[in-house]
């Protein structure tokens, strides 16, 4: 699978398979001239991407948003289960270790966004930030692309929903809090487990569970509506923690909650199964048996309406437990709908002001 154990140290994936669009597959072969053990570990490399537009449109009926912005391709968090991994195959790269070590940044994102929002035919709808890969992954500390996007959205009074598993989001409270007072933003923080060791194994470079709950607390204290995402729920791995995660997030200040079952599209199943066999060999068969029982006997059911929640008795039980826990805790009593009516195009340099 073109990766050795020492090369993947500190990463989520343990493999680096060829993408599904490649004409040839790659494999490691020791020809005797150089030992494979001398191959270097995968290092994070960031490439700059120059797209022509930055807002992506979506018509999937079960996603919950029409527009999104992804400041980065690939994600250094390295979550073994990340459903975005297959997108790296479109770049001629592996959805395995390449996905978390060969990243693409879009430095002109804010400039492109401004141009798109100024277009006369632009119709404002809530923008999802980081819907594919995390907008607050580690390289955001230096790149600050996500922050520049938020500054433009704030200037235009444009609503935005953020999903992240990084405490770095609290850095931008100074931008988010004024937007929140206008009903323009809410932040969803993904908490997969309260067990720091399990979280480290599944999501090696993401914020610890304690820091994520701390982020919910800081955001809530600043008046920013917060949502906890119990996602993904992995059978026989973190499913026993649903109630505890919801309770901890409620205490921290979360108002809403959501969940997503484990999704294994395309190459994700290879990455996850390899991780599972390495990290939890004693329960790997049990995990995949439950996954299949919730996916119509397959590793993954891609049909709209069921791909996020699953089907069958096990999936129904998960949904019912989540629902009852939210009722008991008072979560989701009122879901905030962000306000698009305040959108405005601010005057630009050199532009004549209207008399009316």
Coordinates of C-alpha atoms in Angstrom, one line a residue:
X1 CA 0.0 0.0 0.0
X2 CA 3.1 2.2 -0.6
X3 CA 3.7 3.2 3.0
X4 CA 5.7 1.8 5.9
X5 CA 4.9 2.0 9.6
X6 CA 7.7 4.5 10.3
X7 CA 6.6 6.7 7.5
X8 CA 3.1 7.1 8.9
X9 CA 4.2 7.8 12.5
X10 CA 1.9 10.5 13.9
X11 CA -0.5 10.3 11.1
X12 CA -4.1 9.0 10.9
X13 CA -3.7 6.8 7.8
X14 CA -1.3 3.9 7.6
X15 CA -1.6 3.5 3.9
X16 CA -1.1 5.5 0.8
X17 CA -2.9 3.6 -1.9
X18 CA -3.2 4.9 -5.5
X19 CA -6.3 7.0 -6.3
X20 CA -9.2 5.4 -8.2
X21 CA -8.5 7.5 -11.3
X22 CA -4.9 6.4 -11.7
X23 CA -4.0 4.2 -14.6
X24 CA -1.4 2.3 -12.6
X25 CA -1.1 1.3 -8.9
X26 CA 2.1 1.8 -6.9
X27 CA 3.8 -0.6 -4.5
X28 CA 7.0 -0.6 -2.5
X29 CA 9.8 -2.8 -3.7
X30 CA 13.3 -3.2 -2.2
X31 CA 15.7 -3.6 -5.1
X32 CA 18.6 -4.1 -2.8
X33 CA 20.3 -0.8 -3.4
X34 CA 18.5 1.0 -0.5
X35 CA 16.7 -0.4 2.5
X36 CA 13.0 0.5 2.7
X37 CA 13.6 1.4 6.3
X38 CA 15.6 4.4 5.2
X39 CA 12.6 6.0 3.5
X40 CA 11.7 9.3 5.2
X41 CA 8.5 9.9 7.1
X42 CA 5.7 11.8 5.3
X43 CA 6.2 15.6 5.9
X44 CA 3.5 18.2 5.5
X45 CA 3.9 20.1 2.2
X46 CA 1.6 23.0 1.3
X47 CA 0.9 24.0 -2.3
X48 CA -0.9 27.1 -3.4
X49 CA -4.0 26.8 -5.5
X50 CA -5.4 29.6 -7.7
X51 CA -9.1 28.8 -8.4
X52 CA -11.2 31.1 -10.5
X53 CA -14.1 31.1 -8.0
X54 CA -14.3 30.2 -4.3
X55 CA -18.0 29.5 -3.5
X56 CA -19.1 26.0 -4.2
X57 CA -22.7 25.2 -4.9
X58 CA -24.4 22.0 -3.7
X59 CA -27.8 20.5 -4.5
X60 CA -27.6 17.4 -2.3
X61 CA -31.0 17.1 -0.5
X62 CA -29.6 15.8 2.8
X63 CA -26.6 18.1 3.4
X64 CA -28.4 21.2 4.8
X65 CA -26.6 24.0 2.9
X66 CA -26.5 25.3 -0.6
X67 CA -23.2 27.1 -0.6
X68 CA -19.8 26.3 0.9
X69 CA -16.2 27.5 1.0
X70 CA -13.2 25.3 1.6
X71 CA -10.1 27.4 2.1
X72 CA -7.9 24.2 1.9
X73 CA -7.8 20.9 0.2
X74 CA -6.6 18.0 2.3
X75 CA -6.5 18.1 6.1
X76 CA -3.6 17.7 8.5
X77 CA -5.9 16.5 11.3
X78 CA -5.5 13.1 9.7
X79 CA -8.9 11.6 10.8
X80 CA -8.8 8.0 9.6
X81 CA -12.5 8.1 8.8
X82 CA -12.7 11.4 6.9
X83 CA -15.2 11.3 4.1
X84 CA -13.3 14.0 2.2
X85 CA -10.3 11.8 1.6
X86 CA -11.5 10.6 -1.9
X87 CA -11.4 14.2 -3.2
X88 CA -7.6 14.0 -3.3
X89 CA -7.8 11.4 -6.1
X90 CA -9.0 14.2 -8.3
X91 CA -5.6 15.8 -7.8
X92 CA -3.7 12.7 -8.8
X93 CA -2.8 12.1 -5.2
X94 CA -3.6 9.4 -2.7
X95 CA -6.6 9.6 -0.4
X96 CA -4.3 8.0 2.2
X97 CA -1.2 9.7 3.6
X98 CA -1.1 12.2 0.8
X99 CA -4.5 13.6 1.9
X100 CA -3.1 14.7 5.3
X101 CA 0.5 15.6 4.2
X102 CA 0.1 17.2 0.7
X103 CA -2.2 20.1 1.3
X104 CA -3.5 22.9 -0.9
X105 CA -4.2 26.4 0.3
X106 CA -6.2 29.1 -1.6
X107 CA -4.5 32.4 -0.7
X108 CA -6.8 34.5 -2.9
X109 CA -10.0 33.1 -1.3
X110 CA -11.0 36.4 0.4
X111 CA -10.4 38.4 -2.9
X112 CA -12.4 35.9 -4.9
X113 CA -15.2 35.9 -2.3
X114 CA -15.4 39.7 -2.4
X115 CA -15.8 39.7 -6.2
X116 CA -18.5 37.1 -6.1
X117 CA -20.5 38.9 -3.4
X118 CA -20.3 42.1 -5.3
X119 CA -21.8 40.5 -8.4
X120 CA -25.3 42.0 -9.1
X121 CA -26.8 38.6 -9.6
X122 CA -25.5 37.1 -6.4
X123 CA -28.4 35.8 -4.1
X124 CA -27.3 35.5 -0.5
X125 CA -27.7 32.1 1.2
X126 CA -25.9 30.8 4.2
X127 CA -22.3 29.7 3.4
X128 CA -20.9 26.6 5.1
X129 CA -17.3 27.1 6.0
X130 CA -15.1 24.0 6.1
X131 CA -17.8 21.6 5.0
X132 CA -15.3 19.3 3.3
X133 CA -12.0 19.8 5.1
X134 CA -11.5 21.7 8.3
X135 CA -11.1 25.4 7.8
X136 CA -9.2 25.6 11.2
X137 CA -6.6 22.8 10.6
X138 CA -3.1 23.6 11.8
X139 CA -1.9 25.5 8.7
X140 CA -4.6 28.1 9.3
X141 CA -2.4 29.5 12.2
X142 CA 0.0 30.9 9.7
X143 CA -2.0 31.2 6.5
X144 CA -5.1 32.9 8.1
X145 CA -7.2 32.3 5.0
X146 CA -10.2 31.4 7.0
X147 CA -10.0 34.6 9.1
X148 CA -9.7 36.7 5.9
X149 CA -12.9 35.0 4.6
X150 CA -14.8 35.8 7.8
X151 CA -13.7 39.4 7.6
X152 CA -15.2 39.7 4.2
X153 CA -18.4 38.0 5.2
X154 CA -18.7 40.3 8.2
X155 CA -18.3 43.3 6.0
X156 CA -21.2 42.2 3.8
X157 CA -23.4 41.0 6.7
X158 CA -23.4 37.6 5.1
X159 CA -24.5 34.5 7.2
X160 CA -22.0 31.7 7.8
X161 CA -22.1 28.3 9.5
X162 CA -18.8 26.9 10.7
X163 CA -18.0 23.2 11.4
X164 CA -14.6 22.4 13.0
X165 CA -12.9 20.1 15.5
X166 CA -10.2 22.7 16.3
X167 CA -10.0 25.1 19.2
X168 CA -8.3 27.6 16.9
X169 CA -11.8 28.9 16.0
X170 CA -11.7 30.8 19.3
X171 CA -8.9 33.0 17.8
X172 CA -11.6 34.7 15.7
X173 CA -14.1 35.5 18.4
X174 CA -13.5 39.2 17.8
X175 CA -15.0 38.7 14.3
X176 CA -17.6 36.1 15.2
X177 CA -19.1 37.8 18.2
X178 CA -20.3 41.0 16.4
X179 CA -21.7 38.7 13.6
X180 CA -23.5 36.6 16.2
X181 CA -25.2 39.7 17.6
X182 CA -26.8 40.1 14.2
X183 CA -27.8 36.5 13.9
X184 CA -25.2 35.9 11.1
X185 CA -23.2 33.0 12.5
X186 CA -23.2 29.7 14.5
X187 CA -20.3 27.3 15.1
X188 CA -20.5 23.6 15.2
X189 CA -17.7 21.8 17.0
X190 CA -17.3 18.1 16.3
X191 CA -16.6 16.0 19.5
X192 CA -16.0 12.4 18.5
X193 CA -15.0 11.1 21.9
X194 CA -14.3 12.3 25.4
X195 CA -11.4 9.7 25.7
X196 CA -8.3 11.6 24.8
X197 CA -6.4 8.4 23.9
X198 CA -9.0 7.3 21.5
X199 CA -9.3 10.7 20.0
X200 CA -5.6 10.9 19.5
X201 CA -5.6 7.5 17.7
X202 CA -8.5 8.5 15.4
X203 CA -7.7 12.2 14.9
X204 CA -4.0 12.5 15.6
X205 CA -3.5 16.2 14.9
X206 CA -6.9 17.6 15.9
X207 CA -7.6 19.4 19.2
X208 CA -8.1 17.3 22.2
X209 CA -11.6 16.6 23.5
X210 CA -11.0 18.9 26.5
X211 CA -9.9 21.8 24.2
X212 CA -12.9 21.3 21.9
X213 CA -15.3 21.5 24.9
X214 CA -13.3 24.5 26.0
X215 CA -13.9 26.1 22.6
X216 CA -17.6 25.6 23.0
X217 CA -17.5 27.2 26.4
X218 CA -15.5 30.3 25.1
X219 CA -17.7 30.7 22.0
X220 CA -20.9 30.5 24.1
X221 CA -19.6 32.9 26.7
X222 CA -19.0 35.4 23.9
X223 CA -22.6 35.0 22.7
X224 CA -21.9 32.9 19.7
X225 CA -24.4 30.1 19.2
X226 CA -22.8 26.7 19.3
X227 CA -23.7 23.3 18.1
X228 CA -22.1 20.0 19.2
X229 CA -21.7 17.4 16.4
X230 CA -21.3 13.8 17.6
X231 CA -19.7 12.8 14.4
X232 CA -19.0 10.3 13.2
X233 CA -20.6 7.7 15.4
X234 CA -18.6 4.5 14.9
X235 CA -20.2 1.3 16.0
X236 CA -18.5 -0.5 18.9
X237 CA -15.9 2.3 19.0
X238 CA -17.5 5.5 20.3
X239 CA -21.2 4.8 20.2
X240 CA -21.3 4.3 24.0
X241 CA -20.3 7.9 24.5
X242 CA -23.3 9.6 22.8
X243 CA -25.1 10.7 26.0
X244 CA -21.8 11.7 27.8
X245 CA -20.7 13.9 24.9
X246 CA -24.1 15.6 24.7
X247 CA -24.1 16.2 28.4
X248 CA -20.6 17.6 28.4
X249 CA -21.3 19.9 25.5
X250 CA -24.6 21.1 27.1
X251 CA -22.7 22.0 30.2
X252 CA -20.1 23.9 28.1
X253 CA -22.9 26.0 26.5
X254 CA -24.0 24.2 23.4
X255 CA -27.6 24.9 22.3
X256 CA -28.0 22.5 19.4
X257 CA -26.7 19.1 18.5
X258 CA -26.4 16.8 15.6
X259 CA -24.9 13.4 14.7
X260 CA -23.7 11.6 11.6
X261 CA -23.0 7.9 11.3
X262 CA -19.7 6.6 10.0
X263 CA -19.4 7.0 6.2
X264 CA -16.9 5.0 4.1
X265 CA -17.1 6.2 0.5
X266 CA -14.5 5.0 -2.1
X267 CA -11.0 4.8 -0.6
X268 CA -12.0 5.8 2.9
X269 CA -13.0 2.2 3.6
X270 CA -9.4 1.1 2.9
X271 CA -7.9 3.7 5.1
X272 CA -10.4 3.1 7.9
X273 CA -10.2 -0.7 7.8
X274 CA -6.4 -0.6 7.9
X275 CA -6.6 1.8 10.9
X276 CA -9.1 -0.4 12.6
X277 CA -7.1 -3.6 12.1
X278 CA -4.0 -1.9 13.6
X279 CA -5.6 0.1 16.5
X280 CA -8.4 -2.3 17.5
X281 CA -7.8 -5.8 16.0
X282 CA -9.9 -7.5 18.7
X283 CA -13.1 -5.7 17.6
X284 CA -12.5 -5.0 13.9
X285 CA -14.9 -7.7 12.8
X286 CA -17.6 -6.5 15.2
X287 CA -17.3 -2.9 14.0
X288 CA -17.6 -3.8 10.3
X289 CA -20.4 -6.1 11.0
X290 CA -22.4 -3.3 12.6
X291 CA -21.4 -0.9 9.8
X292 CA -22.8 -3.3 7.2
X293 CA -26.0 -3.9 9.2
X294 CA -26.6 -0.1 9.0
X295 CA -25.7 0.2 5.3
X296 CA -27.9 -2.5 3.7
X297 CA -25.2 -5.2 4.0
X298 CA -22.6 -3.0 2.3
X299 CA -19.6 -1.0 3.7
X300 CA -21.4 2.2 2.6
X301 CA -24.8 3.1 1.3
X302 CA -24.5 6.3 -0.7
X303 CA -28.2 7.0 -1.1
X304 CA -29.5 10.4 -0.1
X305 CA -31.5 10.4 3.1
X306 CA -29.8 7.3 4.6
X307 CA -26.0 7.8 4.1
X308 CA -25.8 10.1 7.1
X309 CA -28.0 8.2 9.5
X310 CA -28.0 4.6 8.3
X311 CA -30.8 2.1 8.2
X312 CA -31.8 -1.0 10.2
X313 CA -32.3 -1.7 13.9
X314 CA -28.8 -0.6 15.1
X315 CA -29.1 2.7 13.3
X316 CA -32.6 3.3 14.6
X317 CA -31.4 2.6 18.2
X318 CA -28.6 5.2 17.7
X319 CA -31.1 7.8 16.4
X320 CA -33.5 7.2 19.3
X321 CA -30.8 7.4 21.9
X322 CA -29.6 10.7 20.4
X323 CA -33.1 12.1 20.3
X324 CA -34.0 11.1 23.9
X325 CA -30.7 12.5 25.2
X326 CA -31.3 15.8 23.4
X327 CA -34.8 16.0 24.8
X328 CA -33.6 15.4 28.3
X329 CA -30.8 18.0 28.1
X330 CA -32.9 20.6 26.4
X331 CA -30.9 20.6 23.2
X332 CA -32.5 21.5 19.8
X333 CA -35.5 23.1 21.5
X334 CA -35.0 26.0 19.1
X335 CA -32.8 25.8 16.1
X336 CA -31.3 29.1 15.0
X337 CA -31.9 30.1 11.4
X338 CA -29.3 32.5 10.2
X339 CA -30.5 35.8 8.8
X340 CA -29.9 36.5 5.1
X341 CA -32.0 39.7 5.0
X342 CA -29.2 41.9 6.3
X343 CA -26.9 41.2 3.4
X344 CA -25.5 44.4 1.8
X345 CA -22.9 45.4 -0.7
X346 CA -20.7 48.0 1.0
X347 CA -19.5 50.9 -1.2
X348 CA -16.2 50.1 -2.9
X349 CA -13.3 52.5 -3.5
X350 CA -14.0 54.8 -6.4
X351 CA -17.7 53.8 -6.5
X352 CA -20.3 56.6 -6.7
X353 CA -22.7 56.5 -3.7
X354 CA -26.4 56.2 -4.3
X355 CA -28.5 59.3 -3.6
X356 CA -31.3 57.1 -2.2

